[in-house]
Short mmCIF file of N, CA and C and ligand atoms in Angstrom, two decimals:
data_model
loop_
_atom_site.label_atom_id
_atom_site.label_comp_id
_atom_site.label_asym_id
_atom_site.label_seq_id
_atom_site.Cartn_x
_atom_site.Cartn_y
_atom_site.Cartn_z
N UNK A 888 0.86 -1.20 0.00
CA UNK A 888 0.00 0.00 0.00
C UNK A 888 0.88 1.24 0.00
N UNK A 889 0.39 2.53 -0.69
CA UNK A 889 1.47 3.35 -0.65
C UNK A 889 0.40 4.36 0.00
N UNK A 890 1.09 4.85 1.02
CA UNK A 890 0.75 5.37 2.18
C UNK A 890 2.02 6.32 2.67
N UNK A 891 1.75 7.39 2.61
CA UNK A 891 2.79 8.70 2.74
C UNK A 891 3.26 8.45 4.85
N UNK A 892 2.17 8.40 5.15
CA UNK A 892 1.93 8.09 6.76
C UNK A 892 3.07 6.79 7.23
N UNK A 893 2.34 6.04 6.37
CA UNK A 893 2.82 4.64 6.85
C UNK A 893 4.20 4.49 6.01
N UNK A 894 4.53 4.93 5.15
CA UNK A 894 6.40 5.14 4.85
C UNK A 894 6.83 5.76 6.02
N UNK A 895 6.73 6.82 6.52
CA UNK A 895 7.18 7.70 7.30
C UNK A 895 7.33 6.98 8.58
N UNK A 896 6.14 6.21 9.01
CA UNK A 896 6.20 5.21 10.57
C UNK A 896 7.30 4.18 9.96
N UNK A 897 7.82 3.85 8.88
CA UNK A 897 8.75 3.03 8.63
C UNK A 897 10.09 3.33 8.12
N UNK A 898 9.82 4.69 8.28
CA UNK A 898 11.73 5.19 8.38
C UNK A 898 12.14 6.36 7.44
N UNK A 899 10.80 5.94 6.41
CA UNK A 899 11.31 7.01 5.44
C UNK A 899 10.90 8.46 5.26
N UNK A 900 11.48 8.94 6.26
CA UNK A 900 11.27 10.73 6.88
C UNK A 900 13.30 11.32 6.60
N UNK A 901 12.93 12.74 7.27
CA UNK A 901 14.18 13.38 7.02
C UNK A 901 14.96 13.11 8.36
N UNK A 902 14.18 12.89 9.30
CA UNK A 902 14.68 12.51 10.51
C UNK A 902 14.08 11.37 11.13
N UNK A 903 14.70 11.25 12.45
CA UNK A 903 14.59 9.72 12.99
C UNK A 903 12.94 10.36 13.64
N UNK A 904 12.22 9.33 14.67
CA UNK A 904 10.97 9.66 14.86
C UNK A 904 10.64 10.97 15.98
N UNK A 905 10.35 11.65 16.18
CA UNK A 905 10.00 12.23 17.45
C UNK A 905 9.75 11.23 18.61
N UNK A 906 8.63 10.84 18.36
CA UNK A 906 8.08 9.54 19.40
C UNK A 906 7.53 8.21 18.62
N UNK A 907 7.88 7.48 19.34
CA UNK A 907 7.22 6.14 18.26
C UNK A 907 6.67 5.09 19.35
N UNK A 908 5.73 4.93 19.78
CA UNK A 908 5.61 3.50 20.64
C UNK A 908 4.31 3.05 19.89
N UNK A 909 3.51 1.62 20.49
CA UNK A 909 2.58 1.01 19.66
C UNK A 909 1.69 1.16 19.19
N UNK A 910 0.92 2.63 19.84
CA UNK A 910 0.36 3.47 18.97
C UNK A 910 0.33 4.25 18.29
N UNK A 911 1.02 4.98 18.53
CA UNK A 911 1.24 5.99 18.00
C UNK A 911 2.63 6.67 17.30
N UNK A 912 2.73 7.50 16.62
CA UNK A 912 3.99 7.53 15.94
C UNK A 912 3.61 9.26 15.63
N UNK A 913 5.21 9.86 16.00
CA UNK A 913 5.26 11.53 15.71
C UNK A 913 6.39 11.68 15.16
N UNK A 914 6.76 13.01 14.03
CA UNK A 914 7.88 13.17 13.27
C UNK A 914 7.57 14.56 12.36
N UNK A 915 9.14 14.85 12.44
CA UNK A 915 8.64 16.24 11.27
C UNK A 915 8.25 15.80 10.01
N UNK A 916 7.33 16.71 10.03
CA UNK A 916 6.26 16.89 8.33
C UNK A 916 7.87 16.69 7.67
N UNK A 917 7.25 16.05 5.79
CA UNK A 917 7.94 16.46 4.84
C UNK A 917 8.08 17.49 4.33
N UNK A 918 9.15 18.14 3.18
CA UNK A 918 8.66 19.06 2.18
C UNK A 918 7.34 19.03 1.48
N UNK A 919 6.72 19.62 1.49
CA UNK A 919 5.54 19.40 0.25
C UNK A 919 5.66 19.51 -0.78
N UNK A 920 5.38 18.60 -1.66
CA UNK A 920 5.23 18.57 -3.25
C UNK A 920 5.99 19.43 -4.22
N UNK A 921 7.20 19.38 -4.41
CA UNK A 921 7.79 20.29 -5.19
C UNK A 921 8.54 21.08 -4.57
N UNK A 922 8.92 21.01 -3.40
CA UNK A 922 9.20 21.93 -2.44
C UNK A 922 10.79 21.43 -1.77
N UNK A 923 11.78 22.18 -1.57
CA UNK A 923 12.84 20.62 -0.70
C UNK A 923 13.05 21.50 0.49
N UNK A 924 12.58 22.49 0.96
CA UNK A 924 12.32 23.20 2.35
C UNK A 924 11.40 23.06 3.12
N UNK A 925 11.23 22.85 4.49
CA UNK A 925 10.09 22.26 5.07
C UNK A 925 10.06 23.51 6.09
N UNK A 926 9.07 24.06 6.45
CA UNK A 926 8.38 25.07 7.69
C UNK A 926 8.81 24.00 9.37
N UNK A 927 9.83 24.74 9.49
CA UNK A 927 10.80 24.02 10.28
C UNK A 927 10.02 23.92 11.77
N UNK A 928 9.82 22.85 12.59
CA UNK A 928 8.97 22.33 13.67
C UNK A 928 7.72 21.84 13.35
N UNK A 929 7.31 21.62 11.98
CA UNK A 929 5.81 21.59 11.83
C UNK A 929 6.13 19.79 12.40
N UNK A 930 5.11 19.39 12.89
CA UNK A 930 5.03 17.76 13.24
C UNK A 930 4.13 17.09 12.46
N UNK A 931 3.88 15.61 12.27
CA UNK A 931 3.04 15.22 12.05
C UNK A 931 2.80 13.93 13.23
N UNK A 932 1.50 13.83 13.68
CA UNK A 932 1.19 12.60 14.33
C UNK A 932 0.16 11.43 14.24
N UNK A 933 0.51 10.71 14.21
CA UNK A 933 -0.61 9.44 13.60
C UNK A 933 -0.72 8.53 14.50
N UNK A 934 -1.33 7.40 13.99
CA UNK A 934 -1.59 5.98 14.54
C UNK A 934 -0.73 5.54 13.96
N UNK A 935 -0.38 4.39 14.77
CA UNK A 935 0.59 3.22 13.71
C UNK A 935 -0.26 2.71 12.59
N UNK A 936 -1.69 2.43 13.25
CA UNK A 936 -2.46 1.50 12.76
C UNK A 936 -2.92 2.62 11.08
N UNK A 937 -3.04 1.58 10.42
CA UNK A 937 -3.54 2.58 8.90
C UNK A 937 -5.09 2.59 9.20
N UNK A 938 -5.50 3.84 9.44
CA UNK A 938 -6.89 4.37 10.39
C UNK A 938 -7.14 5.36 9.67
N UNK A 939 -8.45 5.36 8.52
CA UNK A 939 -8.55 6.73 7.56
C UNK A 939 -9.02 7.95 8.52
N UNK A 940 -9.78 7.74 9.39
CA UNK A 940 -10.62 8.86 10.16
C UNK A 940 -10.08 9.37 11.41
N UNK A 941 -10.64 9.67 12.06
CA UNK A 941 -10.78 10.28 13.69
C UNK A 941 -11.72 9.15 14.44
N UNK A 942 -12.70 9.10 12.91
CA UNK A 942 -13.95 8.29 14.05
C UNK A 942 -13.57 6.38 13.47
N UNK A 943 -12.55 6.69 13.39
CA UNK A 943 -11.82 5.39 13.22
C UNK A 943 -11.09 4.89 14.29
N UNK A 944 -10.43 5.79 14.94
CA UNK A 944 -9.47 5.47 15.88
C UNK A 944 -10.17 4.64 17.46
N UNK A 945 -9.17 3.66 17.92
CA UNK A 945 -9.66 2.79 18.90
C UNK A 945 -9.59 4.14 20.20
N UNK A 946 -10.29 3.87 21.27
CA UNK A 946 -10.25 4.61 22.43
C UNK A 946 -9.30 4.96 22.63
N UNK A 947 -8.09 3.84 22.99
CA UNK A 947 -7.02 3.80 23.43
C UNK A 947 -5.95 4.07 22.07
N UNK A 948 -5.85 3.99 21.22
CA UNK A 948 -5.61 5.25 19.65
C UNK A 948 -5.74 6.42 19.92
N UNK A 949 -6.84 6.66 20.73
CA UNK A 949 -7.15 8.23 20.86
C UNK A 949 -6.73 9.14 22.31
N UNK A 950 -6.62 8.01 23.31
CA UNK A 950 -5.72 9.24 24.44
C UNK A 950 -4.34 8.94 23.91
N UNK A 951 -3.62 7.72 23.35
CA UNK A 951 -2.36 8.04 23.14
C UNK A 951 -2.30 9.25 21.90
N UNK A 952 -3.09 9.59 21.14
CA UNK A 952 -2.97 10.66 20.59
C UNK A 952 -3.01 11.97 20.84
N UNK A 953 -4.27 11.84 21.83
CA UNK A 953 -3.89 13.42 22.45
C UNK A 953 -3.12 13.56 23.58
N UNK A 954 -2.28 12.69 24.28
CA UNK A 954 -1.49 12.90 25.15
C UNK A 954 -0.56 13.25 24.24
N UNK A 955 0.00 12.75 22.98
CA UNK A 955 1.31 13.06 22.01
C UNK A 955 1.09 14.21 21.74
N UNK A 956 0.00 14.60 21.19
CA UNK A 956 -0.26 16.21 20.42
C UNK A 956 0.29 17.32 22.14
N UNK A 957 -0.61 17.02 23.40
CA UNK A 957 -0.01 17.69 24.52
C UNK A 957 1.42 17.70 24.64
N UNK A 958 1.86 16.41 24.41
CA UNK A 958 3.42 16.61 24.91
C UNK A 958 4.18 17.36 23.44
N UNK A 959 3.99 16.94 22.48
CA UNK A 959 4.66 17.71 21.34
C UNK A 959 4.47 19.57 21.56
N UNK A 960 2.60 19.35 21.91
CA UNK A 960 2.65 21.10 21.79
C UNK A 960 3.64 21.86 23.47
N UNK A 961 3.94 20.93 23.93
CA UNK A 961 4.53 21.50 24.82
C UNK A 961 6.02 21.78 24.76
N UNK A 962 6.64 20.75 23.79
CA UNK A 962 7.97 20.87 23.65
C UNK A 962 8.24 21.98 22.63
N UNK A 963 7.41 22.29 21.44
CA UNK A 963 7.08 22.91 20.69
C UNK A 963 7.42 24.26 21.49
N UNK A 964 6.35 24.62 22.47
CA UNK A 964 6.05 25.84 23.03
C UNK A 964 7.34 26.38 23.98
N UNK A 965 8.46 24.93 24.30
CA UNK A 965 9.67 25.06 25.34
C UNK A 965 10.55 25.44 23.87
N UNK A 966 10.53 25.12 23.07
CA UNK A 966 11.12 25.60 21.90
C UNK A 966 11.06 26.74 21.33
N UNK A 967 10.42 27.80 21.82
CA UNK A 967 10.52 29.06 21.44
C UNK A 967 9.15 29.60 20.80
N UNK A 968 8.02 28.67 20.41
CA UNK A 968 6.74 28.27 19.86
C UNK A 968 6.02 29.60 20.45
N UNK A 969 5.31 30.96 20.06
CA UNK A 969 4.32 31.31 20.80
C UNK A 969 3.41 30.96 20.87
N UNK A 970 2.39 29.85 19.99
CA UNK A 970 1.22 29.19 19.91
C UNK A 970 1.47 28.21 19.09
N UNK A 971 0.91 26.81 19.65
CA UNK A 971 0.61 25.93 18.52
C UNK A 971 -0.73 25.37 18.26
N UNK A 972 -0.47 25.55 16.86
CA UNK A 972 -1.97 24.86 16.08
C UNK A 972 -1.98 23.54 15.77
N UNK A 973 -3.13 22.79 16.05
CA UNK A 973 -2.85 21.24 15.51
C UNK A 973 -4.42 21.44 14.42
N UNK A 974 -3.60 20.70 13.64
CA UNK A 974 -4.94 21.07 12.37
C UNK A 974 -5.06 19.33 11.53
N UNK A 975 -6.48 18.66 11.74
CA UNK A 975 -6.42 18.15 10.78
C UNK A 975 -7.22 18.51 9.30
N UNK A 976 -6.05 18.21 8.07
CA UNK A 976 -6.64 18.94 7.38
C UNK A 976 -6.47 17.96 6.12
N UNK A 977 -7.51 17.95 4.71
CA UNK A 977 -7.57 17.34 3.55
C UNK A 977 -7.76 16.16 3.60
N UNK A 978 -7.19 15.12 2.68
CA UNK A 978 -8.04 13.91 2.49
C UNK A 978 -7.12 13.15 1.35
N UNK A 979 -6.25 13.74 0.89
CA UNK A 979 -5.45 12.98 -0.04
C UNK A 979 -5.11 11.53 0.92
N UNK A 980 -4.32 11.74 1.25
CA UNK A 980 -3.68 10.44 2.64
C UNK A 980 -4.69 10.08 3.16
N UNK A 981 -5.53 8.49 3.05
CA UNK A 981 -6.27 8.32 4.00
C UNK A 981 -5.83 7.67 5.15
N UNK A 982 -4.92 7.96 5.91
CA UNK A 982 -4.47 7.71 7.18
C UNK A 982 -4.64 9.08 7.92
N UNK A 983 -5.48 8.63 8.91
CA UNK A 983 -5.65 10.04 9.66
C UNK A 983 -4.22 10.34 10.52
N UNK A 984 -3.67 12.11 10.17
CA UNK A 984 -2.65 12.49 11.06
C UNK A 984 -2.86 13.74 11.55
N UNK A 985 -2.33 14.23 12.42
CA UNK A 985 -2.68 15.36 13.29
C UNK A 985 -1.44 16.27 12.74
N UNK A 986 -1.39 17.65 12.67
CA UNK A 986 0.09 18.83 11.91
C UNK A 986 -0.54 19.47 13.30
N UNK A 987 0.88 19.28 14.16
CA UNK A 987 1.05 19.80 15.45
C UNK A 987 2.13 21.12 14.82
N UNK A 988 1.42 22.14 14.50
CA UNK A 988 2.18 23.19 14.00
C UNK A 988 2.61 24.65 14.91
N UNK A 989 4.05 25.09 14.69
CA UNK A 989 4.12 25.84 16.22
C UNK A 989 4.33 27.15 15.36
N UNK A 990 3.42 28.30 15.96
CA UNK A 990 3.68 30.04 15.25
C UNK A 990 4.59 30.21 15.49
N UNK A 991 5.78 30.89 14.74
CA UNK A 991 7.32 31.43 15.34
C UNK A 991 7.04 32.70 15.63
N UNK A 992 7.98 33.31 16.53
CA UNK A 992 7.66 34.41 16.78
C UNK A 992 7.53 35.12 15.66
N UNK A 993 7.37 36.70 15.89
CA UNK A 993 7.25 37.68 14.64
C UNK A 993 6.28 37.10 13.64
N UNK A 994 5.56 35.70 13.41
CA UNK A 994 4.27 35.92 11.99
C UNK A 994 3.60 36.84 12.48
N UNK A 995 3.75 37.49 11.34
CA UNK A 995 2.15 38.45 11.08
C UNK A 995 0.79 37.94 11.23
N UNK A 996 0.20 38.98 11.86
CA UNK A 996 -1.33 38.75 12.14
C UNK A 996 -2.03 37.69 10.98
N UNK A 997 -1.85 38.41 9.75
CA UNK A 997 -2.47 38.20 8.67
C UNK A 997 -2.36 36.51 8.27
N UNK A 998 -1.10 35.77 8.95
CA UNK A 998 -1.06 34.79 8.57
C UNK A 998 -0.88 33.71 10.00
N UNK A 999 -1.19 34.65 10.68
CA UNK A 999 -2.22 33.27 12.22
C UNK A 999 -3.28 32.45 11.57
N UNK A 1000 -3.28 31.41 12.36
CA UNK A 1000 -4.25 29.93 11.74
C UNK A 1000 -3.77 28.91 10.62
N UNK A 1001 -4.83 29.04 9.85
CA UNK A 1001 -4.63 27.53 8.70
C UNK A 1001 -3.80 28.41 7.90
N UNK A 1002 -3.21 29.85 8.04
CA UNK A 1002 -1.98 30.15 6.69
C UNK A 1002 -0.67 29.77 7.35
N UNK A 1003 -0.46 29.71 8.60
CA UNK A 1003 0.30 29.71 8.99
C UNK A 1003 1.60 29.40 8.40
N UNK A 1004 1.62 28.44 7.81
CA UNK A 1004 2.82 27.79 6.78
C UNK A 1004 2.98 28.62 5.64
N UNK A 1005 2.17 29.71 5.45
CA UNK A 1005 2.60 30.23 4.11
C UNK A 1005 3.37 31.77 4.48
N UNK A 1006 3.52 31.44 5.58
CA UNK A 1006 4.37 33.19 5.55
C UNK A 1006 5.95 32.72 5.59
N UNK A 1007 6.37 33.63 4.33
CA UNK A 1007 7.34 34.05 3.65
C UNK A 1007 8.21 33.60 4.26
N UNK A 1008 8.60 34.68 5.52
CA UNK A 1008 9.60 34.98 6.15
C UNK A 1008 9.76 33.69 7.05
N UNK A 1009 9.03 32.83 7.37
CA UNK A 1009 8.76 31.21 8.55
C UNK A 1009 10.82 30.92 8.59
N UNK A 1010 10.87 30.39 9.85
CA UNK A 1010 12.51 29.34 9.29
C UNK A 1010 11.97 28.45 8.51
N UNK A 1011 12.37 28.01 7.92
CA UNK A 1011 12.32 26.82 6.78
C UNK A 1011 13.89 26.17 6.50
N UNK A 1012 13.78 24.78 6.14
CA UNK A 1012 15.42 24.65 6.11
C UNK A 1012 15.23 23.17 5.26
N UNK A 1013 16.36 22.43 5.27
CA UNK A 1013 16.49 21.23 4.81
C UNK A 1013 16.73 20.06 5.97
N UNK A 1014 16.97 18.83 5.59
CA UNK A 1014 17.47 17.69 6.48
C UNK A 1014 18.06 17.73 7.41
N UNK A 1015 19.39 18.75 7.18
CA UNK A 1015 20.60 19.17 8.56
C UNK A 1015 19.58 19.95 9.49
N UNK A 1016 18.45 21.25 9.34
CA UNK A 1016 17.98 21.82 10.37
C UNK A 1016 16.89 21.12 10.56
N UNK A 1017 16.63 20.02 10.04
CA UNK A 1017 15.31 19.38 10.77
C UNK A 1017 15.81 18.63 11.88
N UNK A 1018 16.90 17.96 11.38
CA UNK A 1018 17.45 17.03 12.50
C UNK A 1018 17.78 18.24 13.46
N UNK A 1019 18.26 19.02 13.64
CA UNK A 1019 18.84 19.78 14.43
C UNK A 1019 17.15 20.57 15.05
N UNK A 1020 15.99 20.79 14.89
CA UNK A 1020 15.22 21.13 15.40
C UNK A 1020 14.33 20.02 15.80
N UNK A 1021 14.89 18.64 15.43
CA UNK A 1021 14.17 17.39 15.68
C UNK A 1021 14.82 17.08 17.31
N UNK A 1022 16.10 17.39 17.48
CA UNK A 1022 16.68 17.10 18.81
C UNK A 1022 16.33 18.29 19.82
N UNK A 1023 16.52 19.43 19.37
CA UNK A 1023 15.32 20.23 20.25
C UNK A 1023 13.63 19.87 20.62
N UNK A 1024 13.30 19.00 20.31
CA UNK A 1024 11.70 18.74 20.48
C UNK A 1024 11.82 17.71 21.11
N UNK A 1025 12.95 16.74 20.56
CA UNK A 1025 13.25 15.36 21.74
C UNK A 1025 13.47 16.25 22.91
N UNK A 1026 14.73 16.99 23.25
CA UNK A 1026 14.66 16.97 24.51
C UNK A 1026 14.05 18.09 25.44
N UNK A 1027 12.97 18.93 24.80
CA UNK A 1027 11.86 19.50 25.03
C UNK A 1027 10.80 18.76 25.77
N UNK A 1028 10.62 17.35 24.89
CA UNK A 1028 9.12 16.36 25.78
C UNK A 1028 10.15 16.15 26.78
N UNK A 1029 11.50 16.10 26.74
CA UNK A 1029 11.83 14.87 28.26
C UNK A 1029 11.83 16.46 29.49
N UNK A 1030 12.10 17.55 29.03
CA UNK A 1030 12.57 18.73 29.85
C UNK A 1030 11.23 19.11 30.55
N UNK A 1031 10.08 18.94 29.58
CA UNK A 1031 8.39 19.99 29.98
C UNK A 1031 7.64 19.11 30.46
N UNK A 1032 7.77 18.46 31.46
CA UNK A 1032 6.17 17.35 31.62
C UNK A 1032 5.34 18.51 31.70
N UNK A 1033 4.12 17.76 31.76
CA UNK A 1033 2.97 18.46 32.02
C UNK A 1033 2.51 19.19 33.33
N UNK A 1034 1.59 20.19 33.65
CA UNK A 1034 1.31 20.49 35.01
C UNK A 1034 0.76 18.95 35.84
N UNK A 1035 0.61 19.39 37.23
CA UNK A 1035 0.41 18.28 37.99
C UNK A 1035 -0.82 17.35 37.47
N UNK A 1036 -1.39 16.45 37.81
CA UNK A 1036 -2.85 16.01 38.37
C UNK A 1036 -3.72 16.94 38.73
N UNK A 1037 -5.02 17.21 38.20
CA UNK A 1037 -5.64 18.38 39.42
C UNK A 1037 -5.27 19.61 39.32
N UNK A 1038 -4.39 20.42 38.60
CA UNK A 1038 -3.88 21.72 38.60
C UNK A 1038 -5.02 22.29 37.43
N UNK A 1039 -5.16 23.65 38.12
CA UNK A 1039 -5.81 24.13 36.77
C UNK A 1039 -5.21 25.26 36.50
N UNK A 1040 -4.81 25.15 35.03
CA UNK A 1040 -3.76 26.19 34.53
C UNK A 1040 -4.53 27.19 33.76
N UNK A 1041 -6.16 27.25 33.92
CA UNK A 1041 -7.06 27.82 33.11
C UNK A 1041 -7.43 29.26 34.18
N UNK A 1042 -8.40 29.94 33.67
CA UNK A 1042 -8.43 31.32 34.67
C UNK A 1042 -9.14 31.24 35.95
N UNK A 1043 -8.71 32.15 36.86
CA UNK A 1043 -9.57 31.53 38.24
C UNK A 1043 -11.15 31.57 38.08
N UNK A 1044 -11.78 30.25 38.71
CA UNK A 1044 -12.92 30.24 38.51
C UNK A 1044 -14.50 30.78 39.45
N UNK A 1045 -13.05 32.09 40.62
CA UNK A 1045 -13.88 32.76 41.28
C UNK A 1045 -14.52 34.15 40.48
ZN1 ZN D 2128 -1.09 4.48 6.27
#
């Protein structure tokens, strides 16, 4: 089966994996189509399992997924990230994956959200700065756990 997702859970990316255990699997996005520069930190995260949907995924598919998207957007955000977007988006690939994508500082207003990847000025780089922003995100998840159990990091609810 040719599966862009499922090459990538099997090695063939620019870098080694972000995270990989039996469910789940994370790694920097490719170049896109014609492209040999990639919008440097963008992630991608999937199932191992070849799963076209969201409403495909097993229970347990689905907290190991959003615990990955938490810990990525967190290493992301220890990385210099002022916001990250996770977007699923299109339909070419039917393997469902999550683009854990982090704003760099300085984008312009105009290109917050789903443009995010298209402003100009983004770092962008090749293989050498992926790997090299791939080992910043490794040791980002091991540096940022999460807040406690029970903490609420949301506004006071007096
Ligand atoms: Zn697949």
């Amino acid at each position: 089966m040719d599966c862009l997702i499922c090459r990538m859970e099997q090695g063939e990316a620019l870098d080694r994996p972000l995270h990989e255990d039996p469910l789940v699997w994370a790694g920097h996005a490719p170049p896109e189509e014609g492209e040999s520069d990639v919008y440097l930190g963008r992630c991608l995260m999937a199932p191992r399992r070849h799963a076209a949907g969201v409403a495909d995924l097993s229970d347990a598919e689905a907290q190991a997924v959003g615990l990955w998207i938490a810990r990525l957007g967190r290493a992301l955000r220890a990385s210099g990230a002022e916001h990250v977007y996770v977007f699923v988006l299109g339909h070419k690939v039917p393997h469902v994956h999550f683009h854990v994508i982090p704003r760099h500082p300085g984008t312009p207003r105009e290109y917050w959200g789903v443009r995010v990847l298209e402003w100009p000025a983004a770092p962008r780089g090749g293989g050498e700065e992926v790997r090299e922003v791939g080992a910043r995100i490794r040791a980002a998840i091991d540096l940022a756990p999460g807040p406690a159990p029970g903490s609420n990091t949301g506004p006071p609810s007096s």
